[in-house]
Amino acid sequence: MNNLTQKLIDDGRKTKSAKMNLIATVIGAILLVAGTGCIAMKALTGETIGSDGMLEENFFLIPIGFAFLLGGFMTFLGVGIVNAARAFRGSEGRTEKRKTLLFTCFGIIMMLIGAFMVLLESNSGLGTAMMGFALVGAGGFSAIMGVVRIFTK
């Protein structure tokens, strides 16, 4: 096999890997947005007492929201581990890849803290929901941009 044929095969593998990474990133982002939306809906809607004296609330949104968040985080974690292994195996741009990976992990941690703050608001009413939403948004942006940057380099 000549050099050009091997290069074409390698480029095809890289293209397929990049497409799969992009699909996984989009799925993870959709799951994170859905989870944040469920928790936000729970925090923004109140409980009411029905005419029959029963408490009516949409408590089911909390576990559904956390299931979506967990799915999104696990998707990013899986894709991140695979790409981190690739980044640390290669020697070119290793420092830049490490910085990007740390930036992505910091974004995921911010999202977890923000989701906890929103949950704290919905359970105790401490007024932490807006800060939680801000942290989830900033963390999500940071994580998604870091993952995209890892995949495009």
Tab-separated table of C-alpha atoms in Angstrom:
chain	number	residue	atom	x	y	z
A	1	MET	CA	0.000	0.000	0.000
A	2	ASN	CA	1.405	3.374	-0.916
A	3	ASN	CA	1.585	6.487	1.223
A	4	LEU	CA	-1.372	8.273	-0.437
A	5	THR	CA	-3.702	5.328	0.107
A	6	GLN	CA	-2.779	5.143	3.779
A	7	LYS	CA	-3.378	8.885	4.162
A	8	LEU	CA	-6.843	8.563	2.585
A	9	ILE	CA	-7.728	5.710	4.934
A	10	ASP	CA	-6.548	7.690	7.964
A	11	ASP	CA	-8.482	10.786	6.850
A	12	GLY	CA	-11.639	8.688	6.433
A	13	ARG	CA	-11.278	7.359	9.981
A	14	LYS	CA	-10.768	10.854	11.361
A	15	THR	CA	-13.844	12.127	9.506
A	16	LYS	CA	-15.996	9.280	10.817
A	17	SER	CA	-14.693	9.855	14.347
A	18	ALA	CA	-15.413	13.595	14.100
A	19	LYS	CA	-18.989	12.923	12.927
A	20	MET	CA	-19.626	10.524	15.807
A	21	ASN	CA	-18.190	13.053	18.273
A	22	LEU	CA	-20.425	15.776	16.885
A	23	ILE	CA	-23.512	13.570	17.125
A	24	ALA	CA	-22.663	12.617	20.721
A	25	THR	CA	-22.085	16.269	21.615
A	26	VAL	CA	-25.433	17.317	20.171
A	27	ILE	CA	-27.227	14.500	22.014
A	28	GLY	CA	-25.490	15.439	25.265
A	29	ALA	CA	-26.374	19.105	24.819
A	30	ILE	CA	-30.036	18.267	24.134
A	31	LEU	CA	-30.169	16.103	27.262
A	32	LEU	CA	-28.616	18.882	29.366
A	33	VAL	CA	-31.065	21.463	28.031
A	34	ALA	CA	-34.014	19.115	28.644
A	35	GLY	CA	-32.854	18.425	32.198
A	36	THR	CA	-32.345	22.095	32.942
A	37	GLY	CA	-35.778	22.831	31.471
A	38	CYS	CA	-37.472	20.237	33.690
A	39	ILE	CA	-35.816	21.567	36.826
A	40	ALA	CA	-36.565	25.156	35.815
A	41	MET	CA	-40.211	24.291	35.189
A	42	LYS	CA	-40.441	22.716	38.647
A	43	ALA	CA	-38.816	25.763	40.239
A	44	LEU	CA	-41.033	28.251	38.411
A	45	THR	CA	-44.370	26.520	38.918
A	46	GLY	CA	-45.968	26.474	42.305
A	47	GLU	CA	-47.950	24.004	44.276
A	48	THR	CA	-51.669	24.417	44.634
A	49	ILE	CA	-54.305	22.909	46.841
A	50	GLY	CA	-57.181	21.512	44.851
A	51	SER	CA	-60.859	21.938	45.657
A	52	ASP	CA	-60.828	18.500	47.276
A	53	GLY	CA	-58.000	19.534	49.639
A	54	MET	CA	-55.272	17.575	47.867
A	55	LEU	CA	-51.847	19.077	47.223
A	56	GLU	CA	-51.172	19.311	43.494
A	57	GLU	CA	-47.598	19.695	42.367
A	58	ASN	CA	-45.419	18.502	39.517
A	59	PHE	CA	-42.876	16.723	41.707
A	60	PHE	CA	-42.086	14.227	38.954
A	61	LEU	CA	-40.094	16.887	37.070
A	62	ILE	CA	-37.197	16.739	39.538
A	63	PRO	CA	-36.193	13.099	38.981
A	64	ILE	CA	-36.862	13.391	35.248
A	65	GLY	CA	-34.716	16.528	35.086
A	66	PHE	CA	-31.876	14.904	36.982
A	67	ALA	CA	-32.109	11.812	34.777
A	68	PHE	CA	-31.711	14.034	31.703
A	69	LEU	CA	-28.815	15.907	33.338
A	70	LEU	CA	-27.145	12.644	34.292
A	71	GLY	CA	-27.550	11.344	30.741
A	72	GLY	CA	-26.051	14.528	29.310
A	73	PHE	CA	-23.141	14.494	31.744
A	74	MET	CA	-22.465	10.824	31.067
A	75	THR	CA	-22.493	11.485	27.326
A	76	PHE	CA	-20.001	14.319	27.700
A	77	LEU	CA	-17.925	12.259	30.107
A	78	GLY	CA	-17.742	9.292	27.743
A	79	VAL	CA	-16.856	11.390	24.733
A	80	GLY	CA	-14.449	13.440	26.818
A	81	ILE	CA	-12.594	10.389	28.091
A	82	VAL	CA	-12.178	9.014	24.580
A	83	ASN	CA	-10.925	12.337	23.262
A	84	ALA	CA	-8.717	12.947	26.290
A	85	ALA	CA	-7.044	9.606	25.670
A	86	ARG	CA	-6.463	10.615	22.044
A	87	ALA	CA	-5.210	14.047	23.074
A	88	PHE	CA	-2.692	12.695	25.559
A	89	ARG	CA	-1.450	10.024	23.163
A	90	GLY	CA	-0.576	12.576	20.489
A	91	SER	CA	2.366	14.866	21.037
A	92	GLU	CA	1.269	17.891	18.978
A	93	GLY	CA	-0.497	20.633	20.922
A	94	ARG	CA	-0.660	18.620	24.123
A	95	THR	CA	-0.651	21.673	26.411
A	96	GLU	CA	-3.441	23.374	24.461
A	97	LYS	CA	-5.540	20.204	24.530
A	98	ARG	CA	-5.083	19.867	28.275
A	99	LYS	CA	-6.191	23.457	28.830
A	100	THR	CA	-9.267	22.891	26.693
A	101	LEU	CA	-10.095	19.685	28.564
A	102	LEU	CA	-9.774	21.447	31.926
A	103	PHE	CA	-12.001	24.266	30.643
A	104	THR	CA	-14.628	21.704	29.648
A	105	CYS	CA	-14.475	19.957	33.027
A	106	PHE	CA	-14.805	23.311	34.806
A	107	GLY	CA	-17.950	24.003	32.755
A	108	ILE	CA	-19.469	20.667	33.748
A	109	ILE	CA	-18.714	21.353	37.418
A	110	MET	CA	-20.377	24.773	37.104
A	111	MET	CA	-23.454	23.102	35.636
A	112	LEU	CA	-23.644	20.643	38.536
A	113	ILE	CA	-23.382	23.445	41.091
A	114	GLY	CA	-26.039	25.452	39.236
A	115	ALA	CA	-28.413	22.479	39.074
A	116	PHE	CA	-27.939	21.953	42.806
A	117	MET	CA	-28.743	25.620	43.452
A	118	VAL	CA	-31.936	25.382	41.386
A	119	LEU	CA	-32.942	22.238	43.278
A	120	LEU	CA	-32.212	24.012	46.556
A	121	GLU	CA	-34.513	26.845	45.476
A	122	SER	CA	-37.336	24.517	44.536
A	123	ASN	CA	-37.145	22.724	47.889
A	124	SER	CA	-36.349	25.482	50.374
A	125	GLY	CA	-37.129	28.803	48.665
A	126	LEU	CA	-33.770	30.411	49.473
A	127	GLY	CA	-33.720	32.540	46.322
A	128	THR	CA	-30.864	30.743	44.610
A	129	ALA	CA	-32.647	29.835	41.378
A	130	MET	CA	-31.485	32.776	39.249
A	131	MET	CA	-27.849	32.252	40.211
A	132	GLY	CA	-28.289	28.535	39.587
A	133	PHE	CA	-29.722	29.178	36.121
A	134	ALA	CA	-26.832	31.531	35.375
A	135	LEU	CA	-24.289	28.920	36.452
A	136	VAL	CA	-25.988	26.194	34.433
A	137	GLY	CA	-26.051	28.445	31.359
A	138	ALA	CA	-22.437	29.575	31.708
A	139	GLY	CA	-21.254	26.071	32.532
A	140	GLY	CA	-23.185	24.588	29.621
A	141	PHE	CA	-21.728	27.145	27.234
A	142	SER	CA	-18.233	26.500	28.571
A	143	ALA	CA	-18.599	22.721	28.362
A	144	ILE	CA	-20.102	22.715	24.883
A	145	MET	CA	-17.529	25.155	23.505
A	146	GLY	CA	-14.714	23.148	25.074
A	147	VAL	CA	-16.014	19.900	23.626
A	148	VAL	CA	-16.469	21.490	20.206
A	149	ARG	CA	-12.945	22.898	20.391
A	150	ILE	CA	-11.546	19.486	21.309
A	151	PHE	CA	-13.306	17.868	18.356
A	152	THR	CA	-12.358	20.481	15.780
A	153	LYS	CA	-8.637	20.563	16.558
